[in-house]
Short mmCIF file of C-alpha atoms and ligand atoms in Angstrom, two decimals:
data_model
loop_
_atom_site.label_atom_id
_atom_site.label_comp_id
_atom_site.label_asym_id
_atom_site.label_seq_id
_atom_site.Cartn_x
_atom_site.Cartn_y
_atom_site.Cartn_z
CA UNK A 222 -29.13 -52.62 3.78
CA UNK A 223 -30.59 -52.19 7.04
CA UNK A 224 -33.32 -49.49 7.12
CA UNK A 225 -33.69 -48.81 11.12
CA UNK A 226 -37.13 -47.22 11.32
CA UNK A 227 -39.13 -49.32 8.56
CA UNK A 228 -42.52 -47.79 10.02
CA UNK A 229 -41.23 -43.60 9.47
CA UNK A 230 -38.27 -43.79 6.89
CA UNK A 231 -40.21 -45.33 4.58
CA UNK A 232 -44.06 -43.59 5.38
CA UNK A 233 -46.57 -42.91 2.27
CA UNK A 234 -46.35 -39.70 1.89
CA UNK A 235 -50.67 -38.87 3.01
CA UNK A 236 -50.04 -40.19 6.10
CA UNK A 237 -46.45 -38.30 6.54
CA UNK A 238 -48.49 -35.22 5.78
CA UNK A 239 -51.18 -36.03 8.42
CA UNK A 240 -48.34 -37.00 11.17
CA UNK A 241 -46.65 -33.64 10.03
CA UNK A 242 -49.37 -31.48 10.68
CA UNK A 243 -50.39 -33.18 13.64
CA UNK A 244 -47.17 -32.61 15.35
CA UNK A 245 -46.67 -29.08 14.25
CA UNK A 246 -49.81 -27.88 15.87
CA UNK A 247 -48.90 -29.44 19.05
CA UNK A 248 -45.30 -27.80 18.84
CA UNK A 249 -46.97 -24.35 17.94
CA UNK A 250 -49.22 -24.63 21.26
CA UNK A 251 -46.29 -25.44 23.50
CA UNK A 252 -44.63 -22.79 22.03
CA UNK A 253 -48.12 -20.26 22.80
CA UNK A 254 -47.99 -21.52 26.16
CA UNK A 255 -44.07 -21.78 26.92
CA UNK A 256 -42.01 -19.13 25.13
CA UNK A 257 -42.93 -15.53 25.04
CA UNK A 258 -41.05 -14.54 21.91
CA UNK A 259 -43.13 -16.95 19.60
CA UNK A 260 -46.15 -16.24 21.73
CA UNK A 261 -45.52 -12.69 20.25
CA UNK A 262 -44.82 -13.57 16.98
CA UNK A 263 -47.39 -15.74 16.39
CA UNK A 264 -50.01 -13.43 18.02
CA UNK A 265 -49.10 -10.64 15.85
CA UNK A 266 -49.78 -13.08 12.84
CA UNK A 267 -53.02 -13.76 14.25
CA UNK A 268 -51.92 -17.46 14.36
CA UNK A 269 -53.17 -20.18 16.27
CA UNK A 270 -52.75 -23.67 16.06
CA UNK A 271 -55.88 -24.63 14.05
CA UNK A 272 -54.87 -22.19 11.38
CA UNK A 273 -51.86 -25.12 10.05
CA UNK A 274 -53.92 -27.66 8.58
CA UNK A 275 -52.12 -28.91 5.99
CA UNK A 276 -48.38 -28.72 5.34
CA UNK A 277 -48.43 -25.69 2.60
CA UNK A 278 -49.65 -23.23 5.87
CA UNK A 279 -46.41 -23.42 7.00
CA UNK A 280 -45.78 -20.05 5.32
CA UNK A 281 -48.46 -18.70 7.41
CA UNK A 282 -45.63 -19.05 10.23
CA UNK A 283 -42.89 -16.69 11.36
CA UNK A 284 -38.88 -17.48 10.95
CA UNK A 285 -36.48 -18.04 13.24
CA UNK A 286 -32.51 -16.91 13.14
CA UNK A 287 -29.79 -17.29 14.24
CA UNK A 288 -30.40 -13.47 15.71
CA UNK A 289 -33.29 -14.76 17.37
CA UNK A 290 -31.34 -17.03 19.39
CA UNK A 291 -28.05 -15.01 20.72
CA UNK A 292 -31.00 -12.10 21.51
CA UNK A 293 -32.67 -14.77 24.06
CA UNK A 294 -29.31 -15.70 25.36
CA UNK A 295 -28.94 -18.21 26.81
CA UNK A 296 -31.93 -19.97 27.98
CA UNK A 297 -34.84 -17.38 26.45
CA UNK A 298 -36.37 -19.46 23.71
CA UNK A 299 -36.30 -22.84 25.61
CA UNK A 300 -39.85 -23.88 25.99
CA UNK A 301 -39.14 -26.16 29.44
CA UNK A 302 -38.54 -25.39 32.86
CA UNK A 303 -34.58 -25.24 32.91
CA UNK A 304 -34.89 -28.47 35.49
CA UNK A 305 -36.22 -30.36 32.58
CA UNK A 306 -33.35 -30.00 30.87
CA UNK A 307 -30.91 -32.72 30.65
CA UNK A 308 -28.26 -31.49 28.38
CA UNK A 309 -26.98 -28.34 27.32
CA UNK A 310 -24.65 -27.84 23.99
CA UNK A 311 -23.59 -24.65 22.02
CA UNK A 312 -22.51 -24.28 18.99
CA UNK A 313 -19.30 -23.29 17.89
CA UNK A 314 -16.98 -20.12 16.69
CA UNK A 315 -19.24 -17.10 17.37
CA UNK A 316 -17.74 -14.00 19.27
CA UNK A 317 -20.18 -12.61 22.31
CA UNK A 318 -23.20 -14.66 22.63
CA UNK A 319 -23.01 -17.96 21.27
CA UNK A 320 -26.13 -19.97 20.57
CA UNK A 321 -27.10 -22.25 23.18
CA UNK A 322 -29.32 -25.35 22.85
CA UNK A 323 -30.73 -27.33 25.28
CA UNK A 324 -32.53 -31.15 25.29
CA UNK A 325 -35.27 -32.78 27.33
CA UNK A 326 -34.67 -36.40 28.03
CA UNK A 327 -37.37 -37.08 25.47
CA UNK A 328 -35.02 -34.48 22.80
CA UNK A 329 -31.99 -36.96 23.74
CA UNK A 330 -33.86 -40.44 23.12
CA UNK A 331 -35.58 -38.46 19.95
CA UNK A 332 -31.76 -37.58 18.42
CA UNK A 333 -30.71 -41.09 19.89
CA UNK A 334 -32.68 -42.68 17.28
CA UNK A 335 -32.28 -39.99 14.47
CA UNK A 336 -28.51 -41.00 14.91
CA UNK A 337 -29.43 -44.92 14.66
CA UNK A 338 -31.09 -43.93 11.45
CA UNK A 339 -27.69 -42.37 10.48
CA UNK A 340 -25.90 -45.14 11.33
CA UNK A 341 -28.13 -47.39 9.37
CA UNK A 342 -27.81 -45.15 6.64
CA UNK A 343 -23.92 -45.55 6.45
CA UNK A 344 -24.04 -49.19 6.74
CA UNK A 345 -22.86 -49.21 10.58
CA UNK A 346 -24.57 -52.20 13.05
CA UNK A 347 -24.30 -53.95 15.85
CA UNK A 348 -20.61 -55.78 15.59
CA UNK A 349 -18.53 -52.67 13.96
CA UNK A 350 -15.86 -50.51 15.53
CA UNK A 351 -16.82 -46.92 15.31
CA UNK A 352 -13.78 -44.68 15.48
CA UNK A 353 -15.56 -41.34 16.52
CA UNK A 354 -13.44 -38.12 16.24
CA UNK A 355 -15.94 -35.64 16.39
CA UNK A 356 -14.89 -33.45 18.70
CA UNK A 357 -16.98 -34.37 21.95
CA UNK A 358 -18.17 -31.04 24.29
CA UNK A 359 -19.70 -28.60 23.46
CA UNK A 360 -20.47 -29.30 19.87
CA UNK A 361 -23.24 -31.86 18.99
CA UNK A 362 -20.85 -33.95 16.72
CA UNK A 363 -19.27 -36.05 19.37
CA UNK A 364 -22.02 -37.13 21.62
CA UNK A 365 -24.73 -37.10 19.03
CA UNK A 366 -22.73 -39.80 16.96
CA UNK A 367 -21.71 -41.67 20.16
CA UNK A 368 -25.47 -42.29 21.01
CA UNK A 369 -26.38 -43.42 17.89
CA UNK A 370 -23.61 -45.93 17.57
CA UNK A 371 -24.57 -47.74 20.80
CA UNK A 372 -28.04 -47.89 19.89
CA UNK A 373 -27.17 -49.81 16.86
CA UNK A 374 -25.49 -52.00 19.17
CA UNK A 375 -22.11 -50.96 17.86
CA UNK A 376 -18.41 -50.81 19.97
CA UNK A 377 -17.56 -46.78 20.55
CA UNK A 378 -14.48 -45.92 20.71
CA UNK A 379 -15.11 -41.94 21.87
CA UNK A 380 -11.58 -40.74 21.13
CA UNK A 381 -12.61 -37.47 19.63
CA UNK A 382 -10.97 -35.05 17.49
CA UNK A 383 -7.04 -34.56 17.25
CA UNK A 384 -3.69 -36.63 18.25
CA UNK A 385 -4.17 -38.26 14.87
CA UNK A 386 -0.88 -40.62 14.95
CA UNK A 387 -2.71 -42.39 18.21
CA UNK A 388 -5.78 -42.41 15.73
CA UNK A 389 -4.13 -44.12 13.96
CA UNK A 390 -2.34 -46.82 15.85
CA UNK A 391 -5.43 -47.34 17.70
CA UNK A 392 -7.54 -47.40 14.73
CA UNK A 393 -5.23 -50.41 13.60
CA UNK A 394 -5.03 -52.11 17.23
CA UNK A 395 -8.64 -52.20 18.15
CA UNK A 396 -9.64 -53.20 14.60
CA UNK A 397 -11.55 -49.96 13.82
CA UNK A 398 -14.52 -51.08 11.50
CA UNK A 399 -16.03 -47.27 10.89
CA UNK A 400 -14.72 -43.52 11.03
CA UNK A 401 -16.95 -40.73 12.04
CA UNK A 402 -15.44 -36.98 11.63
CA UNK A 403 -15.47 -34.28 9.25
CA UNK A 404 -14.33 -34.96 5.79
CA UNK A 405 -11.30 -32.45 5.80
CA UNK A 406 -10.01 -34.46 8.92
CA UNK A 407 -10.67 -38.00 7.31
CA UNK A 408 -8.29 -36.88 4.21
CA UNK A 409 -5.52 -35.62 6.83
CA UNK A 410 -6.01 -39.08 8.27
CA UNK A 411 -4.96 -40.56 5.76
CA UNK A 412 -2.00 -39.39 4.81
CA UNK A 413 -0.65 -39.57 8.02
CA UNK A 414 -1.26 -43.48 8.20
CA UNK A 415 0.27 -42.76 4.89
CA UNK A 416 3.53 -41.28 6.61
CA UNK A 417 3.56 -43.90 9.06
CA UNK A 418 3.74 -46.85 6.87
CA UNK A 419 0.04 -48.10 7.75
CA UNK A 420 -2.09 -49.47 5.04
CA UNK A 421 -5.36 -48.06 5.94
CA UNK A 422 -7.04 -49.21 2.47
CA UNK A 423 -6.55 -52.59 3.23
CA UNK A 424 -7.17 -52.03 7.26
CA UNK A 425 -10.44 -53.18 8.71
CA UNK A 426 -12.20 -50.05 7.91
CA UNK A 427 -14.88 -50.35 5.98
CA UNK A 428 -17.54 -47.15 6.27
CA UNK A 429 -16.83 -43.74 6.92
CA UNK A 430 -20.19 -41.57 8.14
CA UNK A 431 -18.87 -37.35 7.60
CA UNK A 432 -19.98 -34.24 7.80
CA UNK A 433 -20.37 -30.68 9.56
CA UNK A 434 -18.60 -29.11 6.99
CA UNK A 435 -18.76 -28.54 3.13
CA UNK A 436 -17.08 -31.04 1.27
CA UNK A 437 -18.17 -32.16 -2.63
CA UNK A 438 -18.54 -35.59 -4.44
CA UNK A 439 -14.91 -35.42 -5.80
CA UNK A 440 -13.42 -34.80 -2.20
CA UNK A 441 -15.98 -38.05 -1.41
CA UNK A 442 -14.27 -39.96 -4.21
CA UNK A 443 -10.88 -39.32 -3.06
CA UNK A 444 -11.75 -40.19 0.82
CA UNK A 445 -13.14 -43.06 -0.44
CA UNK A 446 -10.14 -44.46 -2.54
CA UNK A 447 -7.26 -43.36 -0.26
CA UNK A 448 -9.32 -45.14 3.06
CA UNK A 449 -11.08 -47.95 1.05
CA UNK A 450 -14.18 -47.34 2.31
CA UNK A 451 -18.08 -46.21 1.92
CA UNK A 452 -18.17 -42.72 2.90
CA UNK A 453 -21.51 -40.84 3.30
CA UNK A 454 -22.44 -37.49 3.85
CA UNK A 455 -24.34 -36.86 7.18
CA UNK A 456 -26.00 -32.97 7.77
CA UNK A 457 -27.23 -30.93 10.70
CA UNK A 458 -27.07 -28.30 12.92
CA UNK A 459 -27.16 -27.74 16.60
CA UNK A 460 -30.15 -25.68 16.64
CA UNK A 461 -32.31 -27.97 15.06
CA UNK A 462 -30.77 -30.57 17.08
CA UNK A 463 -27.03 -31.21 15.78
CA UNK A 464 -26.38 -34.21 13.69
CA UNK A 465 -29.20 -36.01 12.66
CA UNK A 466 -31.49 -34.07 10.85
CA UNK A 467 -30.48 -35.53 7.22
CA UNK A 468 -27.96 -38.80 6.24
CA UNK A 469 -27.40 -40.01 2.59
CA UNK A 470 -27.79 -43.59 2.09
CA UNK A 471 -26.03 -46.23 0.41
CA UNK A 472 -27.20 -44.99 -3.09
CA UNK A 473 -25.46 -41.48 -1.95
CA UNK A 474 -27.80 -39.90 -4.23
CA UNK A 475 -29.08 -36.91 -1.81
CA UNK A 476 -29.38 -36.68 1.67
CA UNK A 477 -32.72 -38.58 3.87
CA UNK A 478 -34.58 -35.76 5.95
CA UNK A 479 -35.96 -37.18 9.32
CA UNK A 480 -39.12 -35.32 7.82
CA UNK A 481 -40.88 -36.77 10.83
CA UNK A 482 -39.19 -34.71 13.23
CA UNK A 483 -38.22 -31.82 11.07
CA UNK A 484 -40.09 -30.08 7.84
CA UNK A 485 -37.59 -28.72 4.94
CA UNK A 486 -38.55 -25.71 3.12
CA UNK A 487 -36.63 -24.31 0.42
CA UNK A 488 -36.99 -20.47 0.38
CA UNK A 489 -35.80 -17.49 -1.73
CA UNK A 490 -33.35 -15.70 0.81
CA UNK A 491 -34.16 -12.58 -0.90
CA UNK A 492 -38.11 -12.58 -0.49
CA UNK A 493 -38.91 -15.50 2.18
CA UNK A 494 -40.79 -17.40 -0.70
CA UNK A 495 -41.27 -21.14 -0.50
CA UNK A 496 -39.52 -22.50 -3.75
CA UNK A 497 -40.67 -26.04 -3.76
CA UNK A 498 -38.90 -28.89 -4.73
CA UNK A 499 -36.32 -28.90 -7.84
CA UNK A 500 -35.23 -25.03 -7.23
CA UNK A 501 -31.78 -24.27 -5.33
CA UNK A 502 -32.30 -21.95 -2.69
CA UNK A 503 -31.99 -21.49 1.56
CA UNK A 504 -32.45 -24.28 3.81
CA UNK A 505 -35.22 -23.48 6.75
CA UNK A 506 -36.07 -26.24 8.72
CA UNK A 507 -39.19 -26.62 11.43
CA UNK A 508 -39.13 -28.97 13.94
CA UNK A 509 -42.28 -30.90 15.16
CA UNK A 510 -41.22 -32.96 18.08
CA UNK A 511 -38.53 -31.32 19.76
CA UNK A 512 -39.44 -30.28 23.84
CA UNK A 513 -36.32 -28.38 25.36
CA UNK A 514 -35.88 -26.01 22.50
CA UNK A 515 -39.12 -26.90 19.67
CA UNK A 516 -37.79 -24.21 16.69
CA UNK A 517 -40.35 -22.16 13.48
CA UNK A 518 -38.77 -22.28 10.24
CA UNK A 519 -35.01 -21.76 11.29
CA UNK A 520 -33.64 -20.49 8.45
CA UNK A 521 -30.01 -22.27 7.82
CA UNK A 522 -28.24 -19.71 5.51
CA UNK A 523 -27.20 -23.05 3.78
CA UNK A 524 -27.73 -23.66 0.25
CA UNK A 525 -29.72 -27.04 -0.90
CA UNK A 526 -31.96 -28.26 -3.14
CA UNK A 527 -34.83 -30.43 -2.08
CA UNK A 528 -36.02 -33.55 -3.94
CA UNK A 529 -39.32 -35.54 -3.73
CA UNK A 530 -38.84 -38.54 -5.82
CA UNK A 531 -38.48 -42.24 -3.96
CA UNK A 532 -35.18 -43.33 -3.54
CA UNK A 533 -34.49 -46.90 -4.90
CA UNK A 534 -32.91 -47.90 -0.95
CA UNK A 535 -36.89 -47.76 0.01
CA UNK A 536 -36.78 -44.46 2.17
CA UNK A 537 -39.85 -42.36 1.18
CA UNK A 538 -38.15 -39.25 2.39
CA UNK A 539 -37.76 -36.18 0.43
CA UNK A 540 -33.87 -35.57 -0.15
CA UNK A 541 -31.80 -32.48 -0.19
CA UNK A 542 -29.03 -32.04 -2.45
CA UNK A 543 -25.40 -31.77 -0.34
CA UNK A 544 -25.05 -27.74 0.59
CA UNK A 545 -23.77 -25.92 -2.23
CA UNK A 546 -22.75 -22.87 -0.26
CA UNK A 547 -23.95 -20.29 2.38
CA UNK A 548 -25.70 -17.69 1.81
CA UNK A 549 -23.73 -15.63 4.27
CA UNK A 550 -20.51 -15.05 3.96
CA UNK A 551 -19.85 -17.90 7.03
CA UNK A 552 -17.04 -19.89 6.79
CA UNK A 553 -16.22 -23.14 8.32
CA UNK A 554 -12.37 -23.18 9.21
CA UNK A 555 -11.57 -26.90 10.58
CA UNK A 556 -14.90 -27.15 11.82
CA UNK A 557 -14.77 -23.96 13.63
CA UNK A 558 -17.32 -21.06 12.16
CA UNK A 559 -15.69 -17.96 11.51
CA UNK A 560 -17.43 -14.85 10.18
CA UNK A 561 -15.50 -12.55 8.64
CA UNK A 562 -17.39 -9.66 10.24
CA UNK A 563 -15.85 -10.56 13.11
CA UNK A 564 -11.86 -10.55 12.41
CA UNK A 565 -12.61 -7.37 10.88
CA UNK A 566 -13.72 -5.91 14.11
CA UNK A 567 -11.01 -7.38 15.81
CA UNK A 568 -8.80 -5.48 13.14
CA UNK A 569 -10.64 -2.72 13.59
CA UNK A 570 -10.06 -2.49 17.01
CA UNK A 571 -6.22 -2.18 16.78
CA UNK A 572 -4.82 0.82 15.62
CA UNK A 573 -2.13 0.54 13.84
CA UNK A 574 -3.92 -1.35 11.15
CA UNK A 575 -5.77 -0.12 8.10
CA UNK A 576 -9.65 -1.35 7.37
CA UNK A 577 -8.34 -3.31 4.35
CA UNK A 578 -8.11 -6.84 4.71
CA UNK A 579 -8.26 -10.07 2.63
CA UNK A 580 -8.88 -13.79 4.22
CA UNK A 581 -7.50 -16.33 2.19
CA UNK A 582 -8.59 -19.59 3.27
CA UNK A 583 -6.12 -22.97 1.77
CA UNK A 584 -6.08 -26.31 2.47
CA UNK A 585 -2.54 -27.50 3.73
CA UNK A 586 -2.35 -31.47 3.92
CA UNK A 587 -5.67 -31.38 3.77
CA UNK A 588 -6.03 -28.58 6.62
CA UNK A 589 -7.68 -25.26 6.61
CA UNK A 590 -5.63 -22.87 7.04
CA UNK A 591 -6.94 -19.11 7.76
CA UNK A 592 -4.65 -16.92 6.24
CA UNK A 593 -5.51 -12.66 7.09
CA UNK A 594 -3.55 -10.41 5.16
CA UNK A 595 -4.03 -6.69 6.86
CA UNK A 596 -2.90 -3.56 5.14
CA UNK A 597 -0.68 -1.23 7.75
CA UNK A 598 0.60 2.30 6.95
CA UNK A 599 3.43 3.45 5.24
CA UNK A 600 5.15 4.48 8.85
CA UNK A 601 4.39 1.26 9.92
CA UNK A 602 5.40 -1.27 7.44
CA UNK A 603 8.98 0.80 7.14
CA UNK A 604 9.60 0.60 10.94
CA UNK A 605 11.68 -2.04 12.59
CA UNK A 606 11.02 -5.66 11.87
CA UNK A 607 10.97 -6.76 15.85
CA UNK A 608 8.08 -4.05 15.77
CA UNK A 609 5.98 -5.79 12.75
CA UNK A 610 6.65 -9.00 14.65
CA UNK A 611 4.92 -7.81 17.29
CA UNK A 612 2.25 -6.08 15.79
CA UNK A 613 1.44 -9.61 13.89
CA UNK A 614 1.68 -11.83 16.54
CA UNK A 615 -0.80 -8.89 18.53
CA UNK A 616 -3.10 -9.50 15.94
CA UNK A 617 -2.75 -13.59 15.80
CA UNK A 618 -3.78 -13.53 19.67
CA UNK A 619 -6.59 -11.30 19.34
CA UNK A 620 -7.94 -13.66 17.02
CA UNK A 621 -7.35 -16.53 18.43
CA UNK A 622 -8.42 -15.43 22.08
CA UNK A 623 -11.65 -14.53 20.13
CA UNK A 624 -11.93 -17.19 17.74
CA UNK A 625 -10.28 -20.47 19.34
CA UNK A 626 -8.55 -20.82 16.31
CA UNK A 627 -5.11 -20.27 15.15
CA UNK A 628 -4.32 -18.39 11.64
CA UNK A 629 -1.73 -16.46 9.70
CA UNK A 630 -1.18 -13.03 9.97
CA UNK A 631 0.53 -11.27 6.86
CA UNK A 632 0.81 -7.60 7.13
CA UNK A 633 1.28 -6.26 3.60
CA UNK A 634 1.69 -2.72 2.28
CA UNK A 635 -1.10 -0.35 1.78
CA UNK A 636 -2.66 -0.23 -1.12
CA UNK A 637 -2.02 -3.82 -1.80
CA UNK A 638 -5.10 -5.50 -1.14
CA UNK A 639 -7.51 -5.25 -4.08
CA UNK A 640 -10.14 -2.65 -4.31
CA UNK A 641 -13.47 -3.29 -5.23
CA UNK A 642 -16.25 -1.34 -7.17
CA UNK A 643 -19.25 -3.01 -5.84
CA UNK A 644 -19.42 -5.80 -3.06
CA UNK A 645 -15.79 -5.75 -1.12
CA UNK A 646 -14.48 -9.51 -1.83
CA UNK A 647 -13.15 -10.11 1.43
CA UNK A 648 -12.43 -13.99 1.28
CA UNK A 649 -10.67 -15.60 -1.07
CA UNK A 650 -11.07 -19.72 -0.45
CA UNK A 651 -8.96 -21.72 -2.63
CA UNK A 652 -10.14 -24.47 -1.14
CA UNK A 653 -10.76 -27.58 -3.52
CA UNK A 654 -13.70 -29.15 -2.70
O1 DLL B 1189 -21.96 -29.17 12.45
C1 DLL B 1189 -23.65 -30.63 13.38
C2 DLL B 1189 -23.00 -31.80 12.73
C3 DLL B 1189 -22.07 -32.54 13.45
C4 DLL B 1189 -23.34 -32.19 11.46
C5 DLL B 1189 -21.50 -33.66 12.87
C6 DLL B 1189 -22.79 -33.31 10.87
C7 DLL B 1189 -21.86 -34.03 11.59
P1 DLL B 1189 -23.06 -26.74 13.90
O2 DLL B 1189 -21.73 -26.67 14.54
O3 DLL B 1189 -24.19 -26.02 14.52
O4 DLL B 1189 -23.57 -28.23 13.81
O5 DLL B 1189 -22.85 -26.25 12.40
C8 DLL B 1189 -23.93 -26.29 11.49
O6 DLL B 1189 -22.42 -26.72 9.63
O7 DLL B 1189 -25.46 -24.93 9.12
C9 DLL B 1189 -23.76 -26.10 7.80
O8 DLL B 1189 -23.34 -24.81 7.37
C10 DLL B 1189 -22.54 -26.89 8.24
N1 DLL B 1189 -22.72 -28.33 7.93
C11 DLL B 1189 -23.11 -29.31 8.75
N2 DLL B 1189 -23.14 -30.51 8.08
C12 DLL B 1189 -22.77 -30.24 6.80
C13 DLL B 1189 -22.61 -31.02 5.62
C14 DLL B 1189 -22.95 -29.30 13.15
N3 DLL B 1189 -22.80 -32.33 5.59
C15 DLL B 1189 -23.47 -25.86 10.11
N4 DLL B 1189 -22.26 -30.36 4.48
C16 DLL B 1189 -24.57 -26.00 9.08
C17 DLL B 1189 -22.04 -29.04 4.46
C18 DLL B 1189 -22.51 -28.85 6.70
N5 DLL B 1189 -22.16 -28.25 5.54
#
């Protein structure tokens, strides 16, 4: 298959190293000059530029978080004048301040071609169909994956997420060759073409590029049989610049890293220490060409392994295993985050219920679905049922005012929802993955 970017996927790993380095000292002086917070940091480190001089300094620099970012809010850490900015995105589910990224033209050609690479990766080129239903706006999903396709030279179809029965009588009219989206949404697909009486395993599709959410390689089998198709497994995030920072190939043995534009480290959350390769631990990701919004060792809270060996496709790359998990307790409820800290200060907030609470997150034709069960008191729970009512549909809009998404309020009785010893388990996900 088609490798787009012979010269950079497919590097010797000396002259990665020297590229690397190159590029991170120039980020780390436009960051000196441009943005006060690293200026800070890297000052207090006694850091300069000249100090990174071969990839295994990177420890000698700060990290970035998520914190980091809603405390500049909104345009704080961006290390261009705000006219230089051509495109602003944010990413999703997060209460208050909301992290907010922003791309220089060169950021948007740079992801352009990232998401060419992707494409390649899945097998899409010029003559397929995409069928995007990211969601397009404010998350990177949508337009990041619509660039990409036209660059390969492929026909978009930008219908986004949602309205899935005009999916999928448009995915049968206009001949739909490949299906970008998350994986949950892909299965749901499915069996509604199912319900509708259209054979999508024997439809035109062919490749199916997913991601933006957890999903393991049994879910990937099933996609796969039920649509017919290749399905991959495509990573990012919007602060390192959405999709675009890691696609599996055709082998779909591990995930590519762009390391060109981004260096992986795998750290011990506990103690910041660099693991190496081979040993499961946090994500944290540097990037080394990025202008609007160039980022230290962001660390991801996502769980990966990283892996150094040369895949047999040709890409040089070092691979990361597919996330395993979070390290936070952040969950990803049709492809909204949702932190349980914060429906528990929205339940905190109304009186009449108690501070004991359970999420319990299932998959309903293949749908996340957010149930919160909420303890009330005795008084309560004995009063009139019109009241409860109430009370539960209070709590539904709170959350979903908050949130932007819709879930299932259960009030139970008090004293109902388990009590814990040590660490409060406040989700239960019974999720199959
Ligand atoms: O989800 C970017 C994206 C869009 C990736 C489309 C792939 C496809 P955010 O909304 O900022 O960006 O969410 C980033 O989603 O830290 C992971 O926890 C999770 N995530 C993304 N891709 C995967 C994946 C986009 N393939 C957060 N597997 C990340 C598991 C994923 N989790």
């Amino acid at each position: 298959m088609l490798i787009w970017n012979q010269k950079y996927e497919s590097m010797d790993r000396q002259n990665l190293e020297e590229l690397q380095v190159k590029r991170l000292q120039e980020t780390i002086n436009r960051l000196i000059e441009n943005v006060p917070f690293y200026q800070q940091k890297l000052s207090a480190l006694d850091v300069q530029a000249e100090d990174i001089k071969s990839i295994s300094d990177l420890s000698k620099l700060p990290f970035t978080t998520k914190e980091d970012l809603r405390d500049n809010y909104p345009y704080g850490l961006f290390a261009t004048p705000l006219k230089e900015i051509v495109r602003i995105h944010s990413s999703s589910g997060t209460t208050g301040q909301p992290t907010v990224v922003g791309y220089t033209q060169d950021d948007i050609e740079i992801w352009t071609e990232l998401m060419a690479r992707t494409m390649s990766c899945g097998g899409v080129s010029k003559g397929d169909i995409v069928q995007n239903a990211f969601g397009y706006g404010l998350f990177t999903g949508g337009l990041g994956i619509h660039y990409g396709a036209e660059k390969v030279g492929a026909s978009v179809i930008p219908i986004s997420g949602g309205n899935t029965k005009r999916q999928i009588r448009l995915m049968e009219d206009f001949g739909s060759t490949a299906l970008m989206c998350t994986p949950s949404y892909a299965l749901y697909i499915a069996e509604v073409a199912a319900e509708m009486g259209f054979d999508i395993k024997n439809s035109k599709l062919e490749y199916g590029i997913f991601g933006a959410e957890p999903w393991s390689d049994n879910m990937r089998r099933e996609i796969e049989e039920l649509l017919g198709i290749t399905a991959i497994d495509i990573y990012g995030l919007s602060e390192i610049i959405g999709p675009g920072v890691a696609s599996e190939c055709e082998v779909q043995d591990g995930l590519h890293i762009f390391e060109d534009h981004f260096i992986p480290e795998i750290i011990d959350p506990e103690t910041g220490e660099n693991l190496g390769y081979g040993t499961k631990g946090e994500l944290v990701f540097t990037t080394i060409t990025k202008t609007g919004l160039p980022i230290l060792r962001y660390r991801t809270k996502d769980i990966s392994v990283l892996h150094q060996e040369k895949c047999s496709c040709g890409r040089t790359s070092v691979r990361m295993e597919r996330i395993s998990g979070r390290v936070d307790d952040m969950l990803i409820i049709r492809g909204v985050n949702v932190f349980p800290s914060q429906i528990e200060s929205i339940l905190l907030d109304i009186s009449e219920t108690k501070p004991h609470y359970q999420l319990v997150v299932e998959r309903e034709d293949s749908l996340d679905q957010l149930e919160v069960q909420v303890e009330i008191s005795e008084a309560i729970f004995s009063d009139e049922v019109r009241r409860l009512e109430s009370l539960e549909r209070k709590i539904h809009g709170e959350i979903e005012s908050v949130l932007g998404i819709s879930v299932n309020v259960k009030l139970v009785e008090p004293h109902t929802i388990p009590r814990s010893e040590g660490k409060a388990q406040r989700v239960v996900d019974k999720r199959e993955l």
